[in-house]
PDB file of N, CA and C in Angstrom:
ATOM      1  N   MET A 885     -23.375  18.909  -4.020  1.00  0.00           N
ATOM      2  CA  MET A 885     -21.971  18.858  -3.425  1.00  0.00           C
ATOM      3  C   MET A 885     -21.674  19.560  -2.555  1.00  0.00           C
ATOM      4  N   ALA A 886     -21.910  20.469  -1.920  1.00  0.00           N
ATOM      5  CA  ALA A 886     -21.513  21.598  -1.040  1.00  0.00           C
ATOM      6  C   ALA A 886     -21.879  20.392   0.503  1.00  0.00           C
ATOM      7  N   PHE A 887     -23.261  20.345   0.249  1.00  0.00           N
ATOM      8  CA  PHE A 887     -23.865  19.354   1.389  1.00  0.00           C
ATOM      9  C   PHE A 887     -23.122  18.032   1.895  1.00  0.00           C
ATOM     10  N   HIS A 888     -22.390  17.513   0.452  1.00  0.00           N
ATOM     11  CA  HIS A 888     -21.946  16.185   0.641  1.00  0.00           C
ATOM     12  C   HIS A 888     -20.742  17.076   1.440  1.00  0.00           C
ATOM     13  N   ARG A 889     -19.943  17.692   0.973  1.00  0.00           N
ATOM     14  CA  ARG A 889     -18.413  18.484   1.923  1.00  0.00           C
ATOM     15  C   ARG A 889     -18.773  18.541   3.203  1.00  0.00           C
ATOM     16  N   ALA A 890     -20.176  19.538   3.401  1.00  0.00           N
ATOM     17  CA  ALA A 890     -20.376  19.480   4.639  1.00  0.00           C
ATOM     18  C   ALA A 890     -20.380  18.547   5.141  1.00  0.00           C
ATOM     19  N   GLY A 891     -21.122  17.638   5.257  1.00  0.00           N
ATOM     20  CA  GLY A 891     -21.183  16.466   5.769  1.00  0.00           C
ATOM     21  C   GLY A 891     -20.102  15.687   6.213  1.00  0.00           C
ATOM     22  N   ALA A 892     -19.374  15.481   5.017  1.00  0.00           N
ATOM     23  CA  ALA A 892     -18.026  14.928   5.771  1.00  0.00           C
ATOM     24  C   ALA A 892     -17.394  15.770   6.641  1.00  0.00           C
ATOM     25  N   GLU A 893     -17.327  16.833   6.889  1.00  0.00           N
ATOM     26  CA  GLU A 893     -16.394  17.574   7.033  1.00  0.00           C
ATOM     27  C   GLU A 893     -16.951  17.678   8.986  1.00  0.00           C
ATOM     28  N   ALA A 894     -18.183  17.580   9.181  1.00  0.00           N
ATOM     29  CA  ALA A 894     -18.969  17.496  10.229  1.00  0.00           C
ATOM     30  C   ALA A 894     -18.784  15.734  10.462  1.00  0.00           C
ATOM     31  N   ILE A 895     -18.600  15.186  10.061  1.00  0.00           N
ATOM     32  CA  ILE A 895     -18.179  13.552  10.528  1.00  0.00           C
ATOM     33  C   ILE A 895     -16.917  13.591  10.609  1.00  0.00           C
ATOM     34  N   LYS A 896     -16.171  14.198  10.711  1.00  0.00           N
ATOM     35  CA  LYS A 896     -14.509  14.442  10.698  1.00  0.00           C
ATOM     36  C   LYS A 896     -14.161  14.860  11.964  1.00  0.00           C
ATOM     37  N   ALA A 897     -14.886  16.052  12.242  1.00  0.00           N
ATOM     38  CA  ALA A 897     -15.014  16.920  13.575  1.00  0.00           C
ATOM     39  C   ALA A 897     -15.542  16.245  14.719  1.00  0.00           C
ATOM     40  N   ALA A 898     -16.900  15.468  14.273  1.00  0.00           N
ATOM     41  CA  ALA A 898     -17.213  14.568  15.221  1.00  0.00           C
ATOM     42  C   ALA A 898     -16.630  13.267  16.233  1.00  0.00           C
ATOM     43  N   LEU A 899     -15.881  12.810  14.775  1.00  0.00           N
ATOM     44  CA  LEU A 899     -14.929  11.900  15.319  1.00  0.00           C
ATOM     45  C   LEU A 899     -13.630  12.330  16.123  1.00  0.00           C
ATOM     46  N   ALA A 900     -12.767  13.274  15.486  1.00  0.00           N
ATOM     47  CA  ALA A 900     -11.725  13.891  16.077  1.00  0.00           C
ATOM     48  C   ALA A 900     -12.136  14.208  17.520  1.00  0.00           C
ATOM     49  N   GLU A 901     -13.110  15.062  17.841  1.00  0.00           N
ATOM     50  CA  GLU A 901     -13.640  15.223  19.267  1.00  0.00           C
ATOM     51  C   GLU A 901     -13.961  14.369  20.013  1.00  0.00           C
ATOM     52  N   GLY A 902     -14.590  12.876  19.669  1.00  0.00           N
ATOM     53  CA  GLY A 902     -14.680  12.039  20.343  1.00  0.00           C
ATOM     54  C   GLY A 902     -13.780  10.980  20.745  1.00  0.00           C
ATOM     55  N   GLY A 903     -12.627  11.461  20.222  1.00  0.00           N
ATOM     56  CA  GLY A 903     -11.771  10.085  20.134  1.00  0.00           C
ATOM     57  C   GLY A 903     -11.385   9.162  19.592  1.00  0.00           C
ATOM     58  N   THR A 904     -12.264   8.978  18.397  1.00  0.00           N
ATOM     59  CA  THR A 904     -12.456   7.796  17.919  1.00  0.00           C
ATOM     60  C   THR A 904     -11.652   7.999  16.429  1.00  0.00           C
ATOM     61  N   GLN A 905     -10.761   6.795  15.891  1.00  0.00           N
ATOM     62  CA  GLN A 905      -9.967   6.828  15.084  1.00  0.00           C
ATOM     63  C   GLN A 905     -10.570   5.680  14.107  1.00  0.00           C
ATOM     64  N   LEU A 906     -10.711   6.628  12.305  1.00  0.00           N
ATOM     65  CA  LEU A 906     -11.290   5.499  11.366  1.00  0.00           C
ATOM     66  C   LEU A 906      -9.997   4.745  11.177  1.00  0.00           C
ATOM     67  N   LEU A 907     -10.111   3.397  11.042  1.00  0.00           N
ATOM     68  CA  LEU A 907      -9.219   2.125  10.143  1.00  0.00           C
ATOM     69  C   LEU A 907      -9.266   2.166   8.887  1.00  0.00           C
ATOM     70  N   GLU A 908      -8.140   1.890   8.250  1.00  0.00           N
ATOM     71  CA  GLU A 908      -8.198   1.147   7.157  1.00  0.00           C
ATOM     72  C   GLU A 908      -7.484  -0.303   7.091  1.00  0.00           C
ATOM     73  N   PRO A 909      -7.853  -1.095   6.135  1.00  0.00           N
ATOM     74  CA  PRO A 909      -7.023  -2.364   5.928  1.00  0.00           C
ATOM     75  C   PRO A 909      -5.787  -2.209   5.498  1.00  0.00           C
ATOM     76  N   VAL A 910      -4.658  -3.025   6.070  1.00  0.00           N
ATOM     77  CA  VAL A 910      -3.513  -3.149   5.420  1.00  0.00           C
ATOM     78  C   VAL A 910      -3.434  -4.318   5.217  1.00  0.00           C
ATOM     79  N   MET A 911      -2.296  -4.416   4.228  1.00  0.00           N
ATOM     80  CA  MET A 911      -2.266  -5.599   3.651  1.00  0.00           C
ATOM     81  C   MET A 911      -0.677  -6.020   3.587  1.00  0.00           C
ATOM     82  N   ALA A 912      -0.441  -7.176   3.778  1.00  0.00           N
ATOM     83  CA  ALA A 912       0.822  -7.696   4.096  1.00  0.00           C
ATOM     84  C   ALA A 912       1.528  -8.363   2.350  1.00  0.00           C
ATOM     85  N   VAL A 913       2.208  -7.546   1.925  1.00  0.00           N
ATOM     86  CA  VAL A 913       2.520  -7.817   0.286  1.00  0.00           C
ATOM     87  C   VAL A 913       3.856  -8.578   0.549  1.00  0.00           C
ATOM     88  N   THR A 914       4.182  -9.666  -0.277  1.00  0.00           N
ATOM     89  CA  THR A 914       5.066 -10.105  -0.947  1.00  0.00           C
ATOM     90  C   THR A 914       5.418  -9.808  -2.387  1.00  0.00           C
ATOM     91  N   VAL A 915       6.738  -9.245  -2.755  1.00  0.00           N
ATOM     92  CA  VAL A 915       6.797  -8.965  -4.361  1.00  0.00           C
ATOM     93  C   VAL A 915       7.615 -10.160  -4.672  1.00  0.00           C
ATOM     94  N   HIS A 916       7.893 -11.383  -5.905  1.00  0.00           N
ATOM     95  CA  HIS A 916       9.041 -11.518  -6.512  1.00  0.00           C
ATOM     96  C   HIS A 916       9.384 -10.964  -7.295  1.00  0.00           C
ATOM     97  N   SER A 917      10.496 -10.234  -7.857  1.00  0.00           N
ATOM     98  CA  SER A 917      11.071  -9.737  -8.729  1.00  0.00           C
ATOM     99  C   SER A 917      12.442  -9.882  -9.371  1.00  0.00           C
ATOM    100  N   PRO A 918      12.801 -10.028 -10.482  1.00  0.00           N
ATOM    101  CA  PRO A 918      14.628  -9.831 -10.917  1.00  0.00           C
ATOM    102  C   PRO A 918      14.720  -8.521 -10.117  1.00  0.00           C
ATOM    103  N   SER A 919      16.008  -9.018  -9.462  1.00  0.00           N
ATOM    104  CA  SER A 919      16.937  -7.968  -8.974  1.00  0.00           C
ATOM    105  C   SER A 919      16.959  -6.515  -9.625  1.00  0.00           C
ATOM    106  N   ALA A 920      17.007  -6.730 -10.913  1.00  0.00           N
ATOM    107  CA  ALA A 920      17.057  -4.978 -11.712  1.00  0.00           C
ATOM    108  C   ALA A 920      15.940  -4.252 -11.714  1.00  0.00           C
ATOM    109  N   SER A 921      14.899  -4.896 -11.306  1.00  0.00           N
ATOM    110  CA  SER A 921      13.776  -4.074 -10.605  1.00  0.00           C
ATOM    111  C   SER A 921      13.123  -3.765  -9.580  1.00  0.00           C
ATOM    112  N   VAL A 922      14.246  -4.337  -8.522  1.00  0.00           N
ATOM    113  CA  VAL A 922      13.870  -4.106  -7.254  1.00  0.00           C
ATOM    114  C   VAL A 922      13.531  -2.263  -6.909  1.00  0.00           C
ATOM    115  N   GLY A 923      14.489  -1.628  -7.227  1.00  0.00           N
ATOM    116  CA  GLY A 923      14.635  -0.228  -7.277  1.00  0.00           C
ATOM    117  C   GLY A 923      12.725   0.378  -7.808  1.00  0.00           C
ATOM    118  N   ASP A 924      12.518  -0.076  -8.544  1.00  0.00           N
ATOM    119  CA  ASP A 924      11.145   0.170  -9.227  1.00  0.00           C
ATOM    120  C   ASP A 924      10.320  -0.324  -8.108  1.00  0.00           C
ATOM    121  N   VAL A 925      10.217  -1.462  -7.715  1.00  0.00           N
ATOM    122  CA  VAL A 925       9.351  -2.354  -6.997  1.00  0.00           C
ATOM    123  C   VAL A 925       9.209  -1.506  -5.398  1.00  0.00           C
ATOM    124  N   VAL A 926      10.089  -1.214  -5.297  1.00  0.00           N
ATOM    125  CA  VAL A 926      10.523  -0.358  -3.831  1.00  0.00           C
ATOM    126  C   VAL A 926       9.622   1.012  -4.141  1.00  0.00           C
ATOM    127  N   GLY A 927      10.172   1.533  -4.778  1.00  0.00           N
ATOM    128  CA  GLY A 927       9.884   3.015  -5.331  1.00  0.00           C
ATOM    129  C   GLY A 927       8.457   3.222  -5.465  1.00  0.00           C
ATOM    130  N   ASP A 928       7.558   2.177  -6.022  1.00  0.00           N
ATOM    131  CA  ASP A 928       6.001   2.012  -6.416  1.00  0.00           C
ATOM    132  C   ASP A 928       5.312   1.675  -5.183  1.00  0.00           C
ATOM    133  N   LEU A 929       5.977   0.818  -4.182  1.00  0.00           N
ATOM    134  CA  LEU A 929       5.266   0.731  -2.935  1.00  0.00           C
ATOM    135  C   LEU A 929       5.552   1.691  -1.827  1.00  0.00           C
ATOM    136  N   ASN A 930       6.522   2.376  -1.973  1.00  0.00           N
ATOM    137  CA  ASN A 930       6.787   4.011  -1.057  1.00  0.00           C
ATOM    138  C   ASN A 930       5.778   4.809  -1.622  1.00  0.00           C
ATOM    139  N   ARG A 931       5.715   4.839  -3.106  1.00  0.00           N
ATOM    140  CA  ARG A 931       4.412   5.654  -3.518  1.00  0.00           C
ATOM    141  C   ARG A 931       3.141   5.509  -2.979  1.00  0.00           C
ATOM    142  N   ARG A 932       2.546   4.038  -2.767  1.00  0.00           N
ATOM    143  CA  ARG A 932       1.530   3.708  -2.691  1.00  0.00           C
ATOM    144  C   ARG A 932       1.440   3.705  -0.978  1.00  0.00           C
ATOM    145  N   HIS A 933       2.529   4.602  -0.264  1.00  0.00           N
ATOM    146  CA  HIS A 933       2.205   4.857   1.309  1.00  0.00           C
ATOM    147  C   HIS A 933       2.996   3.026   1.922  1.00  0.00           C
ATOM    148  N   GLY A 934       3.223   2.517   1.220  1.00  0.00           N
ATOM    149  CA  GLY A 934       3.864   1.209   2.095  1.00  0.00           C
ATOM    150  C   GLY A 934       5.225   1.488   2.995  1.00  0.00           C
ATOM    151  N   ARG A 935       5.081   0.244   3.485  1.00  0.00           N
ATOM    152  CA  ARG A 935       6.336  -0.097   4.563  1.00  0.00           C
ATOM    153  C   ARG A 935       7.148  -1.193   4.020  1.00  0.00           C
ATOM    154  N   ILE A 936       8.715  -1.047   3.688  1.00  0.00           N
ATOM    155  CA  ILE A 936       9.112  -2.071   3.033  1.00  0.00           C
ATOM    156  C   ILE A 936       9.676  -2.745   4.800  1.00  0.00           C
ATOM    157  N   ALA A 937       9.593  -3.717   4.778  1.00  0.00           N
ATOM    158  CA  ALA A 937      10.368  -4.557   5.955  1.00  0.00           C
ATOM    159  C   ALA A 937      11.410  -5.455   5.559  1.00  0.00           C
ATOM    160  N   ARG A 938      11.113  -6.077   4.424  1.00  0.00           N
ATOM    161  CA  ARG A 938      12.432  -6.935   4.445  1.00  0.00           C
ATOM    162  C   ARG A 938      12.734  -6.741   2.803  1.00  0.00           C
ATOM    163  N   ILE A 939      14.414  -6.713   2.329  1.00  0.00           N
ATOM    164  CA  ILE A 939      14.138  -7.171   0.954  1.00  0.00           C
ATOM    165  C   ILE A 939      15.321  -8.355   1.074  1.00  0.00           C
ATOM    166  N   GLU A 940      14.932  -9.328   0.027  1.00  0.00           N
ATOM    167  CA  GLU A 940      16.389 -10.365   0.305  1.00  0.00           C
ATOM    168  C   GLU A 940      16.495 -10.378  -1.718  1.00  0.00           C
ATOM    169  N   ASP A 941      17.523 -10.670  -1.752  1.00  0.00           N
ATOM    170  CA  ASP A 941      18.428 -10.691  -2.964  1.00  0.00           C
ATOM    171  C   ASP A 941      19.262 -12.338  -3.146  1.00  0.00           C
ATOM    172  N   GLN A 942      18.925 -12.784  -3.873  1.00  0.00           N
ATOM    173  CA  GLN A 942      19.226 -13.924  -4.278  1.00  0.00           C
ATOM    174  C   GLN A 942      19.290 -14.613  -5.781  1.00  0.00           C
ATOM    175  N   ASP A 943      20.648 -14.877  -6.366  1.00  0.00           N
ATOM    176  CA  ASP A 943      20.716 -15.647  -7.579  1.00  0.00           C
ATOM    177  C   ASP A 943      20.093 -14.633  -8.575  1.00  0.00           C
ATOM    178  N   GLY A 944      19.794 -12.989  -8.810  1.00  0.00           N
ATOM    179  CA  GLY A 944      19.316 -12.515  -9.553  1.00  0.00           C
ATOM    180  C   GLY A 944      17.808 -12.628  -9.310  1.00  0.00           C
ATOM    181  N   ARG A 945      17.252 -12.943  -8.393  1.00  0.00           N
ATOM    182  CA  ARG A 945      16.038 -12.737  -8.223  1.00  0.00           C
ATOM    183  C   ARG A 945      15.685 -12.166  -6.971  1.00  0.00           C
ATOM    184  N   ALA A 946      14.865 -11.366  -6.274  1.00  0.00           N
ATOM    185  CA  ALA A 946      14.594 -10.320  -5.350  1.00  0.00           C
ATOM    186  C   ALA A 946      13.146 -10.755  -4.489  1.00  0.00           C
ATOM    187  N   GLU A 947      13.155 -10.799  -3.234  1.00  0.00           N
ATOM    188  CA  GLU A 947      11.723 -10.839  -2.604  1.00  0.00           C
ATOM    189  C   GLU A 947      11.565  -9.352  -1.581  1.00  0.00           C
ATOM    190  N   VAL A 948      10.588  -8.977  -2.050  1.00  0.00           N
ATOM    191  CA  VAL A 948      10.638  -7.158  -1.214  1.00  0.00           C
ATOM    192  C   VAL A 948       9.184  -7.786  -0.020  1.00  0.00           C
ATOM    193  N   SER A 949       9.262  -7.862   1.029  1.00  0.00           N
ATOM    194  CA  SER A 949       8.378  -7.570   1.646  1.00  0.00           C
ATOM    195  C   SER A 949       7.817  -6.517   2.562  1.00  0.00           C
ATOM    196  N   GLY A 950       6.594  -6.247   2.881  1.00  0.00           N
ATOM    197  CA  GLY A 950       5.838  -5.052   3.566  1.00  0.00           C
ATOM    198  C   GLY A 950       4.791  -4.936   3.560  1.00  0.00           C
ATOM    199  N   PHE A 951       4.204  -3.644   3.876  1.00  0.00           N
ATOM    200  CA  PHE A 951       2.652  -3.572   4.423  1.00  0.00           C
ATOM    201  C   PHE A 951       2.273  -2.603   3.591  1.00  0.00           C
ATOM    202  N   ALA A 952       0.761  -2.549   2.900  1.00  0.00           N
ATOM    203  CA  ALA A 952       0.612  -0.995   2.111  1.00  0.00           C
ATOM    204  C   ALA A 952      -1.036  -1.203   2.381  1.00  0.00           C
ATOM    205  N   PRO A 953      -1.604  -0.195   2.410  1.00  0.00           N
ATOM    206  CA  PRO A 953      -3.214   0.078   2.652  1.00  0.00           C
ATOM    207  C   PRO A 953      -3.804  -0.424   1.353  1.00  0.00           C
ATOM    208  N   LEU A 954      -4.876  -0.907   2.055  1.00  0.00           N
ATOM    209  CA  LEU A 954      -5.533  -1.959   0.889  1.00  0.00           C
ATOM    210  C   LEU A 954      -6.195  -1.084  -0.436  1.00  0.00           C
ATOM    211  N   ALA A 955      -6.445   0.127   0.237  1.00  0.00           N
ATOM    212  CA  ALA A 955      -6.889   0.917  -0.988  1.00  0.00           C
ATOM    213  C   ALA A 955      -6.087   1.727  -1.858  1.00  0.00           C
ATOM    214  N   GLN A 956      -4.504   1.582  -1.348  1.00  0.00           N
ATOM    215  CA  GLN A 956      -3.834   2.031  -2.070  1.00  0.00           C
ATOM    216  C   GLN A 956      -3.164   1.240  -3.254  1.00  0.00           C
ATOM    217  N   LEU A 957      -3.515  -0.060  -3.019  1.00  0.00           N
ATOM    218  CA  LEU A 957      -2.944  -1.364  -3.747  1.00  0.00           C
ATOM    219  C   LEU A 957      -3.714  -1.438  -5.041  1.00  0.00           C
ATOM    220  N   VAL A 958      -4.722  -0.787  -5.443  1.00  0.00           N
ATOM    221  CA  VAL A 958      -5.833  -1.049  -6.554  1.00  0.00           C
ATOM    222  C   VAL A 958      -4.867  -0.605  -7.691  1.00  0.00           C
ATOM    223  N   GLY A 959      -5.010  -1.579  -8.452  1.00  0.00           N
ATOM    224  CA  GLY A 959      -4.105  -1.406  -9.828  1.00  0.00           C
ATOM    225  C   GLY A 959      -2.686  -1.805  -9.462  1.00  0.00           C
ATOM    226  N   TYR A 960      -2.630  -2.614  -8.624  1.00  0.00           N
ATOM    227  CA  TYR A 960      -0.681  -2.499  -8.280  1.00  0.00           C
ATOM    228  C   TYR A 960      -0.186  -3.604  -9.226  1.00  0.00           C
ATOM    229  N   THR A 961      -1.069  -4.663  -9.327  1.00  0.00           N
ATOM    230  CA  THR A 961      -0.539  -5.668 -10.466  1.00  0.00           C
ATOM    231  C   THR A 961       0.021  -4.899 -11.959  1.00  0.00           C
ATOM    232  N   THR A 962      -1.397  -4.441 -12.347  1.00  0.00           N
ATOM    233  CA  THR A 962      -0.705  -3.716 -13.422  1.00  0.00           C
ATOM    234  C   THR A 962       0.511  -2.792 -13.293  1.00  0.00           C
ATOM    235  N   SER A 963       0.698  -2.443 -12.601  1.00  0.00           N
ATOM    236  CA  SER A 963       1.908  -1.353 -12.521  1.00  0.00           C
ATOM    237  C   SER A 963       2.694  -2.075 -12.426  1.00  0.00           C
ATOM    238  N   LEU A 964       3.101  -3.017 -11.477  1.00  0.00           N
ATOM    239  CA  LEU A 964       3.986  -4.033 -11.264  1.00  0.00           C
ATOM    240  C   LEU A 964       4.687  -5.297 -12.280  1.00  0.00           C
ATOM    241  N   ARG A 965       3.385  -5.463 -13.163  1.00  0.00           N
ATOM    242  CA  ARG A 965       3.583  -6.094 -14.496  1.00  0.00           C
ATOM    243  C   ARG A 965       4.587  -4.840 -15.574  1.00  0.00           C
ATOM    244  N   SER A 966       4.017  -3.445 -15.266  1.00  0.00           N
ATOM    245  CA  SER A 966       4.525  -2.877 -16.325  1.00  0.00           C
ATOM    246  C   SER A 966       6.098  -2.504 -15.529  1.00  0.00           C
ATOM    247  N   LEU A 967       6.410  -2.093 -14.375  1.00  0.00           N
ATOM    248  CA  LEU A 967       7.978  -2.067 -14.240  1.00  0.00           C
ATOM    249  C   LEU A 967       8.737  -3.026 -14.418  1.00  0.00           C
ATOM    250  N   SER A 968       8.583  -4.549 -14.380  1.00  0.00           N
ATOM    251  CA  SER A 968       9.578  -5.283 -14.313  1.00  0.00           C
ATOM    252  C   SER A 968       9.145  -6.187 -15.894  1.00  0.00           C
ATOM    253  N   GLN A 969       8.434  -5.604 -16.564  1.00  0.00           N
ATOM    254  CA  GLN A 969       8.223  -6.179 -18.090  1.00  0.00           C
ATOM    255  C   GLN A 969       7.611  -7.602 -17.988  1.00  0.00           C
ATOM    256  N   GLY A 970       6.780  -7.645 -17.183  1.00  0.00           N
ATOM    257  CA  GLY A 970       5.959  -8.693 -17.131  1.00  0.00           C
ATOM    258  C   GLY A 970       6.775 -10.198 -16.434  1.00  0.00           C
ATOM    259  N   ARG A 971       7.775  -9.770 -15.647  1.00  0.00           N
ATOM    260  CA  ARG A 971       8.577 -10.711 -14.869  1.00  0.00           C
ATOM    261  C   ARG A 971       8.326 -10.609 -13.515  1.00  0.00           C
ATOM    262  N   ALA A 972       7.562  -9.743 -12.863  1.00  0.00           N
ATOM    263  CA  ALA A 972       7.455 -10.129 -11.071  1.00  0.00           C
ATOM    264  C   ALA A 972       6.093 -10.510 -11.175  1.00  0.00           C
ATOM    265  N   SER A 973       5.731 -10.946  -9.643  1.00  0.00           N
ATOM    266  CA  SER A 973       4.444 -11.513  -9.110  1.00  0.00           C
ATOM    267  C   SER A 973       4.506 -11.277  -7.873  1.00  0.00           C
ATOM    268  N   SER A 974       3.061 -11.255  -7.172  1.00  0.00           N
ATOM    269  CA  SER A 974       3.144 -10.780  -6.334  1.00  0.00           C
ATOM    270  C   SER A 974       1.903 -11.490  -5.054  1.00  0.00           C
ATOM    271  N   GLU A 975       1.960 -10.960  -3.992  1.00  0.00           N
ATOM    272  CA  GLU A 975       0.624 -11.644  -3.397  1.00  0.00           C
ATOM    273  C   GLU A 975       0.707 -11.054  -2.002  1.00  0.00           C
ATOM    274  N   ALA A 976      -0.393 -10.815  -1.521  1.00  0.00           N
ATOM    275  CA  ALA A 976      -1.296  -9.925  -0.480  1.00  0.00           C
ATOM    276  C   ALA A 976      -2.221 -10.713   0.331  1.00  0.00           C
ATOM    277  N   HIS A 977      -1.908 -10.841   1.955  1.00  0.00           N
ATOM    278  CA  HIS A 977      -3.008 -11.247   2.722  1.00  0.00           C
ATOM    279  C   HIS A 977      -2.883  -9.713   3.706  1.00  0.00           C
ATOM    280  N   LEU A 978      -4.484  -9.836   4.003  1.00  0.00           N
ATOM    281  CA  LEU A 978      -4.590  -9.240   5.103  1.00  0.00           C
ATOM    282  C   LEU A 978      -3.588  -9.197   6.502  1.00  0.00           C
ATOM    283  N   HIS A 979      -3.430  -8.313   7.181  1.00  0.00           N
ATOM    284  CA  HIS A 979      -2.003  -8.393   8.164  1.00  0.00           C
ATOM    285  C   HIS A 979      -2.993  -7.664   9.371  1.00  0.00           C
ATOM    286  N   GLY A 980      -3.714  -6.151   8.962  1.00  0.00           N
ATOM    287  CA  GLY A 980      -4.541  -5.811  10.224  1.00  0.00           C
ATOM    288  C   GLY A 980      -5.233  -4.740   9.955  1.00  0.00           C
ATOM    289  N   TYR A 981      -5.278  -3.730  10.447  1.00  0.00           N
ATOM    290  CA  TYR A 981      -6.187  -2.425  10.843  1.00  0.00           C
ATOM    291  C   TYR A 981      -5.300  -1.441  11.241  1.00  0.00           C
ATOM    292  N   GLU A 982      -5.337  -0.225  10.627  1.00  0.00           N
ATOM    293  CA  GLU A 982      -4.499   0.889  11.235  1.00  0.00           C
ATOM    294  C   GLU A 982      -5.040   2.167  10.903  1.00  0.00           C
ATOM    295  N   PRO A 983      -5.035   3.204  11.615  1.00  0.00           N
ATOM    296  CA  PRO A 983      -5.552   4.353  11.377  1.00  0.00           C
ATOM    297  C   PRO A 983      -5.266   4.865   9.869  1.00  0.00           C
ATOM    298  N   VAL A 984      -6.088   5.384   9.530  1.00  0.00           N
ATOM    299  CA  VAL A 984      -5.972   6.090   8.342  1.00  0.00           C
ATOM    300  C   VAL A 984      -4.960   7.196   8.176  1.00  0.00           C
ATOM    301  N   ARG A 985      -4.350   7.398   6.987  1.00  0.00           N
ATOM    302  CA  ARG A 985      -3.487   8.614   7.404  1.00  0.00           C
ATOM    303  C   ARG A 985      -4.106   9.566   6.876  1.00  0.00           C
ATOM    304  N   ALA A 986      -3.668  10.918   7.414  1.00  0.00           N
ATOM    305  CA  ALA A 986      -3.990  12.201   6.927  1.00  0.00           C
ATOM    306  C   ALA A 986      -3.999  12.438   5.403  1.00  0.00           C
ATOM    307  N   ALA A 987      -5.089  13.044   5.067  1.00  0.00           N
ATOM    308  CA  ALA A 987      -4.970  13.583   3.473  1.00  0.00           C
ATOM    309  C   ALA A 987      -4.321  14.577   3.273  1.00  0.00           C
TER     310      ALA A 987
END
């Protein structure tokens, strides 16, 4: 265990010294939800380090668009269904790559 930790720290230090950045995939996410669930949807995306780009609300339905790191979206569909009592849906596609956030 100590060997793995030391190896990880050595790699981080080498990358920092060389000016190299570690990138992660970022997904464009669109959520269709009842308007009553929008606050919970936005809060959950924020907890997943998401950035909200747009919220449109019309006739009791909302569309939330934004971006989130792929690694943070593991289990998102299950969470979304729970937040919306099964009435929300989402779609995501690769938007690009961004530097990994500091832990």
